[in-house]
PDB file of C-alpha atoms in Angstrom:
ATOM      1  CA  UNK A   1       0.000   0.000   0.000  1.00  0.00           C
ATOM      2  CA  UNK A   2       2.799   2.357   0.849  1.00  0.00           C
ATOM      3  CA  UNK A   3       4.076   1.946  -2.904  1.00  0.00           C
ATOM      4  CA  UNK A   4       0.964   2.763  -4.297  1.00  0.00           C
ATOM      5  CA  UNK A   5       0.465   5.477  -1.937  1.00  0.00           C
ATOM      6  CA  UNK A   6       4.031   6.887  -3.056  1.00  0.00           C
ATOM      7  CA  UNK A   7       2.786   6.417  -6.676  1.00  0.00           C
ATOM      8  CA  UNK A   8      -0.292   8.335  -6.457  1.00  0.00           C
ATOM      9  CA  UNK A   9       1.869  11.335  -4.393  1.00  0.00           C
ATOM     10  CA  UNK A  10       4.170  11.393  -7.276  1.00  0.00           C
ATOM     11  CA  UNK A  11       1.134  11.801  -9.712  1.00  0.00           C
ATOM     12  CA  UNK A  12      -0.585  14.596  -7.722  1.00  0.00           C
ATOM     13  CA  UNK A  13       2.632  16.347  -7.330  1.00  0.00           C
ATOM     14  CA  UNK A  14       2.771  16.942 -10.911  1.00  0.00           C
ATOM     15  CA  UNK A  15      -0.818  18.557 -11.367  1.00  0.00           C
ATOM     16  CA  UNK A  16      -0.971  22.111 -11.075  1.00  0.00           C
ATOM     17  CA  UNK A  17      -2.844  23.993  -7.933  1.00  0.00           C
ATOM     18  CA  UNK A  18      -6.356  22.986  -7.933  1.00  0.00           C
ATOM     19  CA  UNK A  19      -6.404  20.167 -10.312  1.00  0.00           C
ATOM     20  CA  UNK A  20      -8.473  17.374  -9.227  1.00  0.00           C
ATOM     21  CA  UNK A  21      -7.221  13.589  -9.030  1.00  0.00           C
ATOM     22  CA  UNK A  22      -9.583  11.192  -9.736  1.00  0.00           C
ATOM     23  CA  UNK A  23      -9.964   7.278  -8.406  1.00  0.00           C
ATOM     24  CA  UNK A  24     -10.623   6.062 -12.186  1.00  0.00           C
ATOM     25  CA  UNK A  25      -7.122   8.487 -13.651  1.00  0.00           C
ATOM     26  CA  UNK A  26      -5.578   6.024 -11.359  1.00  0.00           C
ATOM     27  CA  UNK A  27      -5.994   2.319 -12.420  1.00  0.00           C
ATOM     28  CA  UNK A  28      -2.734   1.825 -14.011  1.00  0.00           C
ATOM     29  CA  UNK A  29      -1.560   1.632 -10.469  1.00  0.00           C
ATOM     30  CA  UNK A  30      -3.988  -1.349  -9.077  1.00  0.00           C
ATOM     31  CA  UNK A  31      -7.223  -2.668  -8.799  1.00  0.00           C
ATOM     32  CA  UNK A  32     -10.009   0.472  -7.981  1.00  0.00           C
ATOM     33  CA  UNK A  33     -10.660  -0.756  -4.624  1.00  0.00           C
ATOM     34  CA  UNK A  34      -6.704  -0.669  -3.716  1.00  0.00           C
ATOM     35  CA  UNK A  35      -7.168   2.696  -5.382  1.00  0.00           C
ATOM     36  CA  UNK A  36      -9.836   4.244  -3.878  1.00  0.00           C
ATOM     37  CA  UNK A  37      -8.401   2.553   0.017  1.00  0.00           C
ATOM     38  CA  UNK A  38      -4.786   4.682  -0.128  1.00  0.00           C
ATOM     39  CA  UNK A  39      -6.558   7.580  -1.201  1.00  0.00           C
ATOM     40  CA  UNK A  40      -8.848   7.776   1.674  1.00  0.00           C
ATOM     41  CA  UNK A  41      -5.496   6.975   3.594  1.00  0.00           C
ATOM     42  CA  UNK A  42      -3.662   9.854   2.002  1.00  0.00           C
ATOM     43  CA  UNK A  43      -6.647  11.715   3.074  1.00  0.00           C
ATOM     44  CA  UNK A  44      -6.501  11.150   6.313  1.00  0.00           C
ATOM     45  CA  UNK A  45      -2.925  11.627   6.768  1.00  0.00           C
ATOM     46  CA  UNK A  46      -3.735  15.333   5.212  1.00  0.00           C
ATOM     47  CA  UNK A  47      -1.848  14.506   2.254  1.00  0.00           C
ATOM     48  CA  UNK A  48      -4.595  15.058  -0.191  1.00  0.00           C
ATOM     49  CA  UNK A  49      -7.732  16.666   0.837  1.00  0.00           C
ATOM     50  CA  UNK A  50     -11.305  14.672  -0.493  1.00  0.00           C
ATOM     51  CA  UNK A  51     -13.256  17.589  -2.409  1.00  0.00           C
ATOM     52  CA  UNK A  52     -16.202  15.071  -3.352  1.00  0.00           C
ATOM     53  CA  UNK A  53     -17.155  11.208  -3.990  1.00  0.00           C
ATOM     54  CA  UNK A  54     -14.081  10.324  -5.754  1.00  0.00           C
ATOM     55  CA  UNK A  55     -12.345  13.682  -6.538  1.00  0.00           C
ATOM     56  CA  UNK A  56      -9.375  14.242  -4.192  1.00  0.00           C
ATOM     57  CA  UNK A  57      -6.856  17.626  -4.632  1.00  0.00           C
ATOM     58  CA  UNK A  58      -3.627  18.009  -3.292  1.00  0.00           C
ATOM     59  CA  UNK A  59      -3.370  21.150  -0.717  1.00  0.00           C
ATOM     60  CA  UNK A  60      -1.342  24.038  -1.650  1.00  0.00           C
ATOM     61  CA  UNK A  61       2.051  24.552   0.216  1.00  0.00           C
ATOM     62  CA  UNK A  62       2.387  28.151   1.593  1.00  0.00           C
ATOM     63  CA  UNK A  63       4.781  29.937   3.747  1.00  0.00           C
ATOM     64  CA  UNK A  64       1.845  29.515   6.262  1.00  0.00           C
ATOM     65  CA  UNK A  65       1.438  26.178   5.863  1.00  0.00           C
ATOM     66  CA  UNK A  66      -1.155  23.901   3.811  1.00  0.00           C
ATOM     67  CA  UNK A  67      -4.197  25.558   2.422  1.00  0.00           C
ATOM     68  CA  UNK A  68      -6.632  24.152  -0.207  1.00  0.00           C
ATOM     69  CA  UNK A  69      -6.226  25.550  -3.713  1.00  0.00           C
ATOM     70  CA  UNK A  70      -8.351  27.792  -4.784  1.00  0.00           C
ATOM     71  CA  UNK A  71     -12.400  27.309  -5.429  1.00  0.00           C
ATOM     72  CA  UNK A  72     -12.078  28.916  -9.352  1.00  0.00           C
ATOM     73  CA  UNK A  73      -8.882  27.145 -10.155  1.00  0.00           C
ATOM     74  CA  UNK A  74     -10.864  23.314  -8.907  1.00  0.00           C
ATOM     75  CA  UNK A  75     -13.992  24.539 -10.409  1.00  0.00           C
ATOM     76  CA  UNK A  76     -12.296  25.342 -13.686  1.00  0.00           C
ATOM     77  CA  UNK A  77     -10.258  21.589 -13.857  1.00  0.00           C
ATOM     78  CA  UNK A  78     -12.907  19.823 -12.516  1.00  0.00           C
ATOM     79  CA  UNK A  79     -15.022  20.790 -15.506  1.00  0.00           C
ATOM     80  CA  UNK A  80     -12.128  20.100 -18.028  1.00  0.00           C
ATOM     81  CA  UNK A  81     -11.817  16.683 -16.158  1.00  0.00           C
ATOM     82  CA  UNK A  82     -15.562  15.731 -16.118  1.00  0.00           C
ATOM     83  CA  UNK A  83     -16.721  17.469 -19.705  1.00  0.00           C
ATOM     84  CA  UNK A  84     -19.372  19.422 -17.823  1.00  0.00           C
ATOM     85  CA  UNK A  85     -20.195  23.106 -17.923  1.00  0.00           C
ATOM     86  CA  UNK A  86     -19.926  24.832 -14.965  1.00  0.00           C
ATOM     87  CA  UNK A  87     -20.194  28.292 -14.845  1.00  0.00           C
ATOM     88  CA  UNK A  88     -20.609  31.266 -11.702  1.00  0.00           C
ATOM     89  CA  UNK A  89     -24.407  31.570  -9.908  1.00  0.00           C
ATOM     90  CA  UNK A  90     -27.232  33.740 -11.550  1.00  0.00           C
ATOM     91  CA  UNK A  91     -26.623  35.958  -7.742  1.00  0.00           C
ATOM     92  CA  UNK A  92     -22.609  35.803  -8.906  1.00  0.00           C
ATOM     93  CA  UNK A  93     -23.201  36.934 -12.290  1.00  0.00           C
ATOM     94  CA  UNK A  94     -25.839  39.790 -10.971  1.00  0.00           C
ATOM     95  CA  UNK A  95     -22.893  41.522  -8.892  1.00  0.00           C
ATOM     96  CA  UNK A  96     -20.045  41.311 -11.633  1.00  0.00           C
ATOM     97  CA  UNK A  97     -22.721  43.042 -13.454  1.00  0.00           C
ATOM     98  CA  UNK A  98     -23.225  45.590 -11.121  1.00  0.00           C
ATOM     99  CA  UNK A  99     -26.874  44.627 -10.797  1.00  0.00           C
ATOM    100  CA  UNK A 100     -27.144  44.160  -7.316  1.00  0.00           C
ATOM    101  CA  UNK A 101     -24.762  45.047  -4.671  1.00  0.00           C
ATOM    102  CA  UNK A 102     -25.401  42.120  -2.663  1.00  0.00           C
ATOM    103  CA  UNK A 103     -22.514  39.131  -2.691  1.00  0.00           C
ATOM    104  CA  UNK A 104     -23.386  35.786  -2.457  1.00  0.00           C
ATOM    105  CA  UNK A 105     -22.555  34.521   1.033  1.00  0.00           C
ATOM    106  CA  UNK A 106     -22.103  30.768  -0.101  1.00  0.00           C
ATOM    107  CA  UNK A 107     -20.006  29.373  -3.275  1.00  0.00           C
ATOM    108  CA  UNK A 108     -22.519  28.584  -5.868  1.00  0.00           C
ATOM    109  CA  UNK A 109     -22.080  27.541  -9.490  1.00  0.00           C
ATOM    110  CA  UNK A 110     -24.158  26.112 -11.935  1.00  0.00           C
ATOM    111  CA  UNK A 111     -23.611  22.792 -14.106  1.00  0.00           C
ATOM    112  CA  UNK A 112     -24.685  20.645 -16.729  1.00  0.00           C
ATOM    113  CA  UNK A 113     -23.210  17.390 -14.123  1.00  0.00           C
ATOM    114  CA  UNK A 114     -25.672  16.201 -11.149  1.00  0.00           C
ATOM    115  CA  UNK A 115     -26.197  18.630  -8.023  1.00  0.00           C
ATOM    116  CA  UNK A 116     -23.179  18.190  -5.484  1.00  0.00           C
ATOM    117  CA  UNK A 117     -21.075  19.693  -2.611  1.00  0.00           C
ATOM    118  CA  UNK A 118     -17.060  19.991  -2.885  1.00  0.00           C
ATOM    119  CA  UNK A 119     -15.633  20.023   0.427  1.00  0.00           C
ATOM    120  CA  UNK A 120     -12.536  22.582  -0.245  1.00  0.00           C
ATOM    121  CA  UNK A 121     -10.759  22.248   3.242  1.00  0.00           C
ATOM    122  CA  UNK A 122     -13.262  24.591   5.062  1.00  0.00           C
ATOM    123  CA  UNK A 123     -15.316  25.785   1.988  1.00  0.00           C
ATOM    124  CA  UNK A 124     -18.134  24.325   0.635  1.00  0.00           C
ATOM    125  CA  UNK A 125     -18.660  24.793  -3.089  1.00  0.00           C
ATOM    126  CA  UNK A 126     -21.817  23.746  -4.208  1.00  0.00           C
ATOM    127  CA  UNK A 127     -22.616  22.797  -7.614  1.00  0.00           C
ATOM    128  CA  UNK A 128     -26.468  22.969  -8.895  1.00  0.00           C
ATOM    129  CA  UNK A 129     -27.584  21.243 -11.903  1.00  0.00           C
ATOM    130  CA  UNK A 130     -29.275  23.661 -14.146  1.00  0.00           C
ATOM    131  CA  UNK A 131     -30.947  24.313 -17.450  1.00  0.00           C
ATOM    132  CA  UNK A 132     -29.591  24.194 -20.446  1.00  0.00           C
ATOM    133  CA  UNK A 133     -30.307  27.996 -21.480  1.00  0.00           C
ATOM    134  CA  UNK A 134     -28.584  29.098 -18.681  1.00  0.00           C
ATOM    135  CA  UNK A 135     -25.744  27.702 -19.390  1.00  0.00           C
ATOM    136  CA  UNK A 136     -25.610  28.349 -23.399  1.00  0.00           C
ATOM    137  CA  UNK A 137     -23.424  30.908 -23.704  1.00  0.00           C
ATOM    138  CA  UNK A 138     -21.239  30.099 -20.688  1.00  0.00           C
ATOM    139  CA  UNK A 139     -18.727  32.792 -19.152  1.00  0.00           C
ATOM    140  CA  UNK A 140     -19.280  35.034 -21.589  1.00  0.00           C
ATOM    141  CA  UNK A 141     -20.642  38.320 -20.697  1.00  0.00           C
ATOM    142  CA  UNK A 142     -23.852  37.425 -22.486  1.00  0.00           C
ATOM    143  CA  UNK A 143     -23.876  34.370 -20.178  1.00  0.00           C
ATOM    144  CA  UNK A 144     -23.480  36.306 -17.162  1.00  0.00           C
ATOM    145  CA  UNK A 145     -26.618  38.500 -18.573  1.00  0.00           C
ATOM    146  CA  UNK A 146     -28.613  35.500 -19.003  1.00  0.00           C
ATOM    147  CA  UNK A 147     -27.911  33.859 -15.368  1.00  0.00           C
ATOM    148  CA  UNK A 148     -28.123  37.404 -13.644  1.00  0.00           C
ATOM    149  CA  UNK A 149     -31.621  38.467 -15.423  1.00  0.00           C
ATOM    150  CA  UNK A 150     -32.965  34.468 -14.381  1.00  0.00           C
ATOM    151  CA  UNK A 151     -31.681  35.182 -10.985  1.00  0.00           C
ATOM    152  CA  UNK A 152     -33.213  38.550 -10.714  1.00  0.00           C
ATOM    153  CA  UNK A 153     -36.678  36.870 -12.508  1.00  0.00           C
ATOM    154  CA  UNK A 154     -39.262  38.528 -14.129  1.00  0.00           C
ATOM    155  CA  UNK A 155     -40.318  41.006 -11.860  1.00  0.00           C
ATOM    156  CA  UNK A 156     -37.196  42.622 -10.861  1.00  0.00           C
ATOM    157  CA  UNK A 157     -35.185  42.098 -14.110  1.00  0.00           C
ATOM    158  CA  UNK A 158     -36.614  44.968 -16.622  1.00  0.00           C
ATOM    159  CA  UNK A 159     -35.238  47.317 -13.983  1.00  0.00           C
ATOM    160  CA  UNK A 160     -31.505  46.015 -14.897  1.00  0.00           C
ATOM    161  CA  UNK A 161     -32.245  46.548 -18.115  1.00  0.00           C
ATOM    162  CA  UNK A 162     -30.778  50.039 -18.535  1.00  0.00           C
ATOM    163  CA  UNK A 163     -27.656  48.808 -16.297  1.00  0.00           C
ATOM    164  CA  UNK A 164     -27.399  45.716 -19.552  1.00  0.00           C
ATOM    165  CA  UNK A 165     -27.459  47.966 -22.083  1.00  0.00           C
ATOM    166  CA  UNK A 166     -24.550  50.137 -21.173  1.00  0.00           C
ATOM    167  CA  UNK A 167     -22.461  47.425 -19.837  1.00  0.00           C
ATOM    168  CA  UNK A 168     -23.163  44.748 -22.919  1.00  0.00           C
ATOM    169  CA  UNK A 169     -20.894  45.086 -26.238  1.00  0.00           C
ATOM    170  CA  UNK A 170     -22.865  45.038 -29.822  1.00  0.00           C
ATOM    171  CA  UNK A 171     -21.280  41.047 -29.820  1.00  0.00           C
ATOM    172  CA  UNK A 172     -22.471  40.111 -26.288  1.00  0.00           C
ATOM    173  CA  UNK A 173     -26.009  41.531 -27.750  1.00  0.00           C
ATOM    174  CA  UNK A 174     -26.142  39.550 -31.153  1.00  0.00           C
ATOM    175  CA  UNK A 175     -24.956  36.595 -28.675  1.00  0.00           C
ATOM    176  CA  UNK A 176     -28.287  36.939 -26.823  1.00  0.00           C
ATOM    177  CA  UNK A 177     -30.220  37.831 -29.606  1.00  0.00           C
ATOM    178  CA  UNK A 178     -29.224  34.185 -31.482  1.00  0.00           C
ATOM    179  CA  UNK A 179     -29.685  32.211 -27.924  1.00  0.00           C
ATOM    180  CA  UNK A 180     -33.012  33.634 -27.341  1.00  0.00           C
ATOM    181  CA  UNK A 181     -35.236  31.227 -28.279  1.00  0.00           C
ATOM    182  CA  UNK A 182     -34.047  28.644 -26.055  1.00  0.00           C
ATOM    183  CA  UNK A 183     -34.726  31.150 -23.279  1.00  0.00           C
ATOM    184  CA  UNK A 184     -38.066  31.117 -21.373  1.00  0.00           C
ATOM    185  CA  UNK A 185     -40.564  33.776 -22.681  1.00  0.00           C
ATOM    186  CA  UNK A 186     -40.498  36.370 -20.329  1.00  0.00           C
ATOM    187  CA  UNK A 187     -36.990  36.000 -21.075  1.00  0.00           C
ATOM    188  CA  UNK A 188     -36.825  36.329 -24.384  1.00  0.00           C
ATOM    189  CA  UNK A 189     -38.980  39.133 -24.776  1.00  0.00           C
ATOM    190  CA  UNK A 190     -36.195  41.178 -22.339  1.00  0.00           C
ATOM    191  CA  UNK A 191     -33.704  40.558 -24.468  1.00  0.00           C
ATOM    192  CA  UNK A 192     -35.860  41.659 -27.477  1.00  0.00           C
ATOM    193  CA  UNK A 193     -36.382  44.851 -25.725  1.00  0.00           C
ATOM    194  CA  UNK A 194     -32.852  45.401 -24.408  1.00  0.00           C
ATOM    195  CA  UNK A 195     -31.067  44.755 -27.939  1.00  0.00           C
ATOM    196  CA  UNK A 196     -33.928  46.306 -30.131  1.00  0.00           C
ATOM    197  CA  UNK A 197     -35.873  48.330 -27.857  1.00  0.00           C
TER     198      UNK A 197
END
């Protein structure tokens, strides 16, 4: 077990911060139970910290001692490593946007994947399946629009709509304009306002 356990060290050590190790990138090195038993023993030990059911990151070395890498940078791998969009909250996307001044208290992102918590040392990321609209045009502005005007819903979102139209470039525009129909129709009809109106 220790050989294995040195193995899978000497595989984390050459990911960058925040990249995720997971049980099945491991198999060349034994059978998945041996696998998944030395990384819940490197876990323990504090050598790798267990972000979720089967996702494991190695802390970050500081000056201060260990920390957990950073939510972004694992948010960013982990959907590289799983081929899922994940992109920032509709309450995320509403303050980069200057829509609201309020900042989300808790980590939230959205994703095409199932609904699940990452345990990041003492942060809690939690990832919430959602629609396919709102994730459409991903982290691009226009996808931030999208998310933030959901968030804010129909009542409160024609009042952002003057904030939009200053912020949004001609391209982040013609970007709504062509994802529009897959939006609901409250939502749709905002955009047609804010790009033609």
């Amino acid at each position: 077990m220790e050989r294995m356990a040195e193995s899978i060290m000497n595989v984390a050590t050459t990911l960058p911060e925040g990249v995720p190790l997971a049980a099945k990138g491991l198999l060349h090195l034994g059978s998945r139970a041996a696998v998944d038993q030395t990384l819940s023993r490197l876990a323990a030990r504090g050598e790798l910290i267990r972000a979720g059911r089967g996702i494991y990151m190695r802390p970050v070395q500081t000056r201060f001692g260990p920390r957990s890498p950073s939510a972004e940078q694992a948010i960013e791998a982990l959907a590289v490593q799983r081929g899922e969009t994940i992109v920032p909250s509709g309450a995320a996307a509403a303050n980069a946007l200057g829509l609201t001044t309020q900042v989300p208290v808790k980590s939230v992102y959205l994703t095409s994947g199932r609904s699940r918590v990452l345990n990041l040392g003492r942060q809690a990321v939690e990832l919430r399946h959602a629609p396919r609209w709102q994730l459409a045009l991903g982290s691009k502005t226009s996808g931030q629009a999208v998310r933030a005007l959901a968030w804010l819903g129909p009542d409160e979102a024609p009042k952002a709509l003057q904030i939009l139209r200053s912020k949004l470039t001609e391209a982040a525009k013609t970007e709504l304009m062509s994802a529009a129909p897959q939006f609901p129709t409250w939502l749709a009809r905002l955009v047609g306002e804010m790009v033609h109106g």
